[in-house]
Amino acid sequence: AQSVAQPEDQVNVAEGNPLTVKCTYSVSGNPYLFWYVQYPNRGLQFLLKYITGDNLVKGSYGFEAEFNKSQTSFHLKKPSALVSDSALYFCAVRDINDYKLSFGAGTTVTVRA
Amino acid sequence: NAGVTQTPKFRILKIGQSMTLQCTQDMNHNYMYWYRQDPGMGLKLIYYSVGAGITDKGEVPNGYNVSRSTTEDFPLRLELAAPSQTSVYFCASSYSVPRGFPVPWNTEAFFGQGTRLTVV
C-alpha cells in the first residue's frame, strides 16, 4: 500500500524568509511525486512533479522540491516566501506499479507581512 | 481548453435522495479519479478508472458507484444520500503510460473545480 505523510498541519513564516513544507512517502516500487496548492474555495493547482531524472525539480511560482530516495522525502521549498503563497499545500504519490494517486492531509501555509 | 469539467458546482440533497455528479475531460486522459475533501482530512480517493470500462474502489467507496463507458466521462453516483456524504467532491484526470513501458511517464492530475454537496 502507498501513503503520504505531511507531518506539519501548519507552517508560519515571515515574508521574505525561506519556506519549507515537508512530505514523506511510502511505496513498494518507485514513486511518481507531485505537489499541489489549493486556494480557498478553489480546486487544486499543480506546482511540480518528480517522475524520473534529476532529483531537484523546479516548478511554478518559484517553488522547487528535492526527491530523496533514501529518506523517502519530497519536501517543497521556496527561497523567499510571499504573502500570496498563503494557501493549503498537498503532496501526492503514485507507485509506478499501481494506479491510485494518494494525497497527504495537507499543510496550511501562512506567510505574514 | 476546457480541461476537467464538473457539474453541478453546488447541491443540497435530502437524506435518502440520489444524485449523479458529472465529470468530463477533453484531454484524452486514460486515468480518472474521484476524491472527497473534508476539512483537515486531505483528499480521500473514492473510485478511480484506468480506462473506459475499467473502474476500481479507492479508500472510501461505500455509498458511491461509478461507471466509465467512454474515455471522456466518469460520473459518480450517490445512492441513498447520508449526512456523512456532505463534502466537497473533486474529479481529476491524468495520462500514464502502461505499466512495463520502457520509459515511465505520468502527467500531473488535472482537477475540476469541485462540487460542494450538502446532505440535510
mmCIF file of C-alpha atoms in Angstrom:
data_model
loop_
_atom_site.group_PDB
_atom_site.id
_atom_site.type_symbol
_atom_site.label_atom_id
_atom_site.label_comp_id
_atom_site.label_asym_id
_atom_site.label_seq_id
_atom_site.Cartn_x
_atom_site.Cartn_y
_atom_site.Cartn_z
ATOM 1 C CA ALA A 1 0.000 0.000 0.000
ATOM 2 C CA GLN A 2 1.149 3.525 -0.697
ATOM 3 C CA SER A 3 0.838 6.503 1.621
ATOM 4 C CA VAL A 4 1.881 10.113 2.066
ATOM 5 C CA ALA A 5 2.638 11.953 5.296
ATOM 6 C CA GLN A 6 2.738 15.699 5.751
ATOM 7 C CA PRO A 7 3.919 15.977 9.355
ATOM 8 C CA GLU A 8 3.012 19.646 9.825
ATOM 9 C CA ASP A 9 -0.592 20.808 9.815
ATOM 10 C CA GLN A 10 0.542 24.431 9.696
ATOM 11 C CA VAL A 11 3.647 26.337 8.668
ATOM 12 C CA ASN A 12 4.040 30.015 9.506
ATOM 13 C CA VAL A 13 6.787 32.166 8.021
ATOM 14 C CA ALA A 14 7.536 35.824 7.547
ATOM 15 C CA GLU A 15 7.512 37.279 4.059
ATOM 16 C CA GLY A 16 10.959 37.093 2.505
ATOM 17 C CA ASN A 17 12.030 34.118 4.605
ATOM 18 C CA PRO A 18 12.568 30.619 3.215
ATOM 19 C CA LEU A 19 9.548 28.330 3.124
ATOM 20 C CA THR A 20 9.698 24.550 3.524
ATOM 21 C CA VAL A 21 6.741 22.173 3.501
ATOM 22 C CA LYS A 22 7.643 18.596 4.392
ATOM 23 C CA CYS A 23 6.445 15.403 2.718
ATOM 24 C CA THR A 24 7.436 11.784 3.183
ATOM 25 C CA TYR A 25 6.005 8.852 1.270
ATOM 26 C CA SER A 26 5.792 5.092 1.295
ATOM 27 C CA VAL A 27 5.540 2.942 -1.825
ATOM 28 C CA SER A 28 6.584 -0.579 -2.662
ATOM 29 C CA GLY A 29 8.117 0.358 -6.009
ATOM 30 C CA ASN A 30 9.359 3.638 -7.436
ATOM 31 C CA PRO A 31 7.282 6.779 -6.936
ATOM 32 C CA TYR A 32 5.747 9.480 -9.026
ATOM 33 C CA LEU A 33 5.569 12.521 -6.727
ATOM 34 C CA PHE A 34 3.537 15.715 -7.003
ATOM 35 C CA TRP A 35 2.855 18.969 -5.173
ATOM 36 C CA TYR A 36 -0.408 20.873 -5.464
ATOM 37 C CA VAL A 37 -1.686 24.118 -3.965
ATOM 38 C CA GLN A 38 -5.275 24.988 -3.104
ATOM 39 C CA TYR A 39 -6.595 28.478 -2.509
ATOM 40 C CA PRO A 40 -9.872 28.956 -0.584
ATOM 41 C CA ASN A 41 -12.939 27.650 -2.406
ATOM 42 C CA ARG A 42 -10.856 26.637 -5.396
ATOM 43 C CA GLY A 43 -9.697 23.414 -6.989
ATOM 44 C CA LEU A 44 -6.164 22.073 -6.810
ATOM 45 C CA GLN A 45 -3.436 23.668 -8.882
ATOM 46 C CA PHE A 46 -0.361 21.733 -9.931
ATOM 47 C CA LEU A 47 3.019 23.064 -8.772
ATOM 48 C CA LEU A 48 5.614 20.464 -9.732
ATOM 49 C CA LYS A 49 6.334 16.770 -10.153
ATOM 50 C CA TYR A 50 9.073 14.199 -9.968
ATOM 51 C CA ILE A 51 8.825 11.359 -12.474
ATOM 52 C CA THR A 52 12.409 10.409 -13.203
ATOM 53 C CA GLY A 53 15.758 12.090 -13.733
ATOM 54 C CA ASP A 54 17.146 14.994 -11.696
ATOM 55 C CA ASN A 55 16.320 14.865 -8.027
ATOM 56 C CA LEU A 56 15.858 18.646 -7.838
ATOM 57 C CA VAL A 57 12.651 19.677 -9.525
ATOM 58 C CA LYS A 58 11.692 23.264 -10.279
ATOM 59 C CA GLY A 59 8.082 24.275 -10.658
ATOM 60 C CA SER A 60 5.648 27.148 -10.827
ATOM 61 C CA TYR A 61 5.839 30.408 -8.827
ATOM 62 C CA GLY A 62 9.457 29.861 -7.743
ATOM 63 C CA PHE A 63 8.824 26.595 -5.919
ATOM 64 C CA GLU A 64 11.165 23.640 -6.032
ATOM 65 C CA ALA A 65 11.356 20.222 -4.413
ATOM 66 C CA GLU A 66 14.067 17.638 -3.900
ATOM 67 C CA PHE A 67 13.449 13.939 -4.271
ATOM 68 C CA ASN A 68 15.437 11.991 -1.664
ATOM 69 C CA LYS A 69 15.046 8.272 -2.191
ATOM 70 C CA SER A 70 16.993 7.193 0.879
ATOM 71 C CA GLN A 71 14.844 9.356 3.163
ATOM 72 C CA THR A 72 11.674 8.781 1.098
ATOM 73 C CA SER A 73 11.056 12.514 1.145
ATOM 74 C CA PHE A 74 9.941 15.169 -1.317
ATOM 75 C CA HIS A 75 10.000 18.471 0.565
ATOM 76 C CA LEU A 76 8.683 21.610 -1.100
ATOM 77 C CA LYS A 77 10.799 24.745 -0.840
ATOM 78 C CA LYS A 78 10.747 28.380 -1.800
ATOM 79 C CA PRO A 79 13.746 30.617 -1.077
ATOM 80 C CA SER A 80 11.732 33.759 -0.368
ATOM 81 C CA ALA A 81 8.070 33.439 0.605
ATOM 82 C CA LEU A 82 5.369 35.900 -0.437
ATOM 83 C CA VAL A 83 2.120 36.731 1.360
ATOM 84 C CA SER A 84 0.340 35.410 -1.731
ATOM 85 C CA ASP A 85 1.862 31.960 -1.082
ATOM 86 C CA SER A 86 -0.526 31.568 1.850
ATOM 87 C CA ALA A 87 -2.643 28.529 0.935
ATOM 88 C CA LEU A 88 -3.167 24.805 1.536
ATOM 89 C CA TYR A 89 -0.450 22.578 0.074
ATOM 90 C CA PHE A 90 -0.821 18.893 -0.784
ATOM 91 C CA CYS A 91 1.798 16.284 -1.538
ATOM 92 C CA ALA A 92 0.725 13.273 -3.629
ATOM 93 C CA VAL A 93 2.307 9.971 -4.639
ATOM 94 C CA ARG A 94 1.661 7.204 -7.112
ATOM 95 C CA ASP A 95 3.610 3.979 -7.168
ATOM 96 C CA ILE A 96 4.600 3.375 -10.797
ATOM 97 C CA ASN A 97 3.357 -0.203 -10.351
ATOM 98 C CA ASP A 98 -0.059 0.925 -9.098
ATOM 99 C CA TYR A 99 -2.893 3.068 -10.387
ATOM 100 C CA LYS A 100 -4.034 5.011 -7.353
ATOM 101 C CA LEU A 101 -2.959 8.604 -6.682
ATOM 102 C CA SER A 102 -2.779 9.205 -2.913
ATOM 103 C CA PHE A 103 -2.688 12.568 -1.163
ATOM 104 C CA GLY A 104 -1.385 13.744 2.171
ATOM 105 C CA ALA A 105 -3.624 15.537 4.655
ATOM 106 C CA GLY A 106 -2.328 18.928 3.574
ATOM 107 C CA THR A 107 -0.284 21.706 5.183
ATOM 108 C CA THR A 108 -1.670 25.186 5.670
ATOM 109 C CA VAL A 109 0.964 27.814 4.934
ATOM 110 C CA THR A 110 0.586 31.312 6.334
ATOM 111 C CA VAL A 111 3.028 33.974 5.243
ATOM 112 C CA ARG A 112 2.832 37.140 7.371
ATOM 113 C CA ALA A 113 3.788 40.530 6.018
ATOM 114 C CA ASN B 1 -9.174 24.112 -23.398
ATOM 115 C CA ALA B 2 -11.942 23.077 -21.034
ATOM 116 C CA GLY B 3 -9.814 20.560 -19.098
ATOM 117 C CA VAL B 4 -11.862 18.778 -16.422
ATOM 118 C CA THR B 5 -15.445 19.950 -16.038
ATOM 119 C CA GLN B 6 -17.623 19.062 -13.064
ATOM 120 C CA THR B 7 -21.311 19.704 -12.672
ATOM 121 C CA PRO B 8 -23.090 20.836 -10.598
ATOM 122 C CA LYS B 9 -20.968 23.245 -8.542
ATOM 123 C CA PHE B 10 -23.333 23.169 -5.573
ATOM 124 C CA ARG B 11 -26.109 20.854 -4.494
ATOM 125 C CA ILE B 12 -28.277 20.292 -1.447
ATOM 126 C CA LEU B 13 -29.783 16.828 -1.078
ATOM 127 C CA LYS B 14 -32.220 15.436 1.419
ATOM 128 C CA ILE B 15 -31.350 12.240 3.259
ATOM 129 C CA GLY B 16 -32.230 9.248 1.114
ATOM 130 C CA GLN B 17 -32.174 11.090 -2.206
ATOM 131 C CA SER B 18 -29.892 10.081 -5.052
ATOM 132 C CA MET B 19 -27.865 12.094 -7.491
ATOM 133 C CA THR B 20 -25.102 11.868 -10.070
ATOM 134 C CA LEU B 21 -22.069 14.114 -10.085
ATOM 135 C CA GLN B 22 -20.890 14.607 -13.619
ATOM 136 C CA CYS B 23 -17.254 14.749 -14.704
ATOM 137 C CA THR B 24 -15.904 15.073 -18.209
ATOM 138 C CA GLN B 25 -12.421 15.699 -19.578
ATOM 139 C CA ASP B 26 -11.303 16.638 -23.066
ATOM 140 C CA MET B 27 -7.602 15.765 -22.804
ATOM 141 C CA ASN B 28 -7.880 12.095 -23.826
ATOM 142 C CA HIS B 29 -6.554 11.050 -20.432
ATOM 143 C CA ASN B 30 -6.739 7.368 -19.566
ATOM 144 C CA TYR B 31 -6.806 7.751 -15.756
ATOM 145 C CA MET B 32 -9.676 9.397 -13.912
ATOM 146 C CA TYR B 33 -10.290 9.789 -10.179
ATOM 147 C CA TRP B 34 -12.965 10.883 -7.736
ATOM 148 C CA TYR B 35 -11.950 12.353 -4.387
ATOM 149 C CA ARG B 36 -13.791 13.848 -1.467
ATOM 150 C CA GLN B 37 -12.284 16.585 0.662
ATOM 151 C CA ASP B 38 -13.289 17.054 4.253
ATOM 152 C CA PRO B 39 -11.760 19.747 6.499
ATOM 153 C CA GLY B 40 -8.392 18.661 7.909
ATOM 154 C CA MET B 41 -8.619 15.257 6.226
ATOM 155 C CA GLY B 42 -6.975 15.908 2.907
ATOM 156 C CA LEU B 43 -8.309 14.175 -0.185
ATOM 157 C CA LYS B 44 -9.688 10.679 0.113
ATOM 158 C CA LEU B 45 -9.906 8.544 -3.023
ATOM 159 C CA ILE B 46 -13.413 7.214 -3.674
ATOM 160 C CA TYR B 47 -13.063 5.453 -7.037
ATOM 161 C CA TYR B 48 -10.692 5.504 -9.942
ATOM 162 C CA SER B 49 -10.552 4.285 -13.522
ATOM 163 C CA VAL B 50 -7.636 3.427 -15.775
ATOM 164 C CA GLY B 51 -9.649 3.396 -18.965
ATOM 165 C CA ALA B 52 -13.080 3.002 -20.464
ATOM 166 C CA GLY B 53 -14.874 0.027 -18.957
ATOM 167 C CA ILE B 54 -12.408 -0.325 -16.046
ATOM 168 C CA THR B 55 -13.106 1.018 -12.559
ATOM 169 C CA ASP B 56 -11.897 0.151 -9.086
ATOM 170 C CA LYS B 57 -12.501 1.137 -5.481
ATOM 171 C CA GLY B 58 -10.369 3.622 -3.623
ATOM 172 C CA GLU B 59 -10.155 4.235 0.128
ATOM 173 C CA VAL B 60 -13.772 5.282 0.797
ATOM 174 C CA PRO B 61 -16.099 3.718 -1.822
ATOM 175 C CA ASN B 62 -19.087 2.868 0.390
ATOM 176 C CA GLY B 63 -22.246 4.676 -0.649
ATOM 177 C CA TYR B 64 -20.944 5.522 -4.115
ATOM 178 C CA ASN B 65 -20.863 3.981 -7.563
ATOM 179 C CA VAL B 66 -19.124 4.904 -10.786
ATOM 180 C CA SER B 67 -19.073 3.964 -14.427
ATOM 181 C CA ARG B 68 -16.704 4.713 -17.290
ATOM 182 C CA SER B 69 -18.399 4.000 -20.592
ATOM 183 C CA THR B 70 -16.268 6.494 -22.526
ATOM 184 C CA THR B 71 -12.760 7.911 -22.145
ATOM 185 C CA GLU B 72 -14.185 11.378 -21.506
ATOM 186 C CA ASP B 73 -16.834 10.784 -18.837
ATOM 187 C CA PHE B 74 -16.612 9.448 -15.294
ATOM 188 C CA PRO B 75 -19.860 10.083 -13.380
ATOM 189 C CA LEU B 76 -20.131 9.453 -9.632
ATOM 190 C CA ARG B 77 -23.461 8.177 -8.343
ATOM 191 C CA LEU B 78 -24.681 8.666 -4.790
ATOM 192 C CA GLU B 79 -27.468 6.318 -3.782
ATOM 193 C CA LEU B 80 -29.454 6.999 -0.608
ATOM 194 C CA ALA B 81 -27.583 10.133 0.426
ATOM 195 C CA ALA B 82 -26.493 10.373 4.055
ATOM 196 C CA PRO B 83 -25.231 13.356 6.106
ATOM 197 C CA SER B 84 -21.795 11.708 6.185
ATOM 198 C CA GLN B 85 -21.576 12.342 2.442
ATOM 199 C CA THR B 86 -21.611 16.101 2.970
ATOM 200 C CA SER B 87 -18.296 17.092 1.445
ATOM 201 C CA VAL B 88 -16.543 18.724 -1.472
ATOM 202 C CA TYR B 89 -16.046 16.321 -4.352
ATOM 203 C CA PHE B 90 -13.254 16.624 -6.888
ATOM 204 C CA CYS B 91 -12.814 14.814 -10.160
ATOM 205 C CA ALA B 92 -9.346 14.545 -11.698
ATOM 206 C CA SER B 93 -7.724 13.034 -14.771
ATOM 207 C CA SER B 94 -4.188 12.218 -15.870
ATOM 208 C CA TYR B 95 -2.327 10.333 -18.539
ATOM 209 C CA SER B 96 0.040 7.497 -17.690
ATOM 210 C CA VAL B 97 1.962 5.135 -19.897
ATOM 211 C CA PRO B 98 1.116 1.450 -19.405
ATOM 212 C CA ARG B 99 2.941 -0.478 -16.737
ATOM 213 C CA GLY B 100 6.099 -2.028 -18.110
ATOM 214 C CA PHE B 101 6.576 0.732 -20.660
ATOM 215 C CA PRO B 102 10.327 1.256 -21.077
ATOM 216 C CA VAL B 103 10.175 4.937 -20.130
ATOM 217 C CA PRO B 104 7.950 5.752 -17.163
ATOM 218 C CA TRP B 105 5.725 8.758 -17.658
ATOM 219 C CA ASN B 106 2.768 10.200 -15.856
ATOM 220 C CA THR B 107 1.301 13.647 -16.334
ATOM 221 C CA GLU B 108 0.138 15.554 -13.336
ATOM 222 C CA ALA B 109 -3.506 15.131 -12.420
ATOM 223 C CA PHE B 110 -5.775 17.892 -13.652
ATOM 224 C CA PHE B 111 -8.615 18.753 -11.294
ATOM 225 C CA GLY B 112 -12.103 20.069 -11.779
ATOM 226 C CA GLN B 113 -13.375 22.979 -9.712
ATOM 227 C CA GLY B 114 -15.282 20.754 -7.330
ATOM 228 C CA THR B 115 -18.863 20.074 -6.292
ATOM 229 C CA ARG B 116 -19.948 21.202 -2.840
ATOM 230 C CA LEU B 117 -22.591 18.754 -1.638
ATOM 231 C CA THR B 118 -24.679 19.157 1.483
ATOM 232 C CA VAL B 119 -26.972 16.374 2.702
ATOM 233 C CA VAL B 120 -29.662 17.516 5.139
#
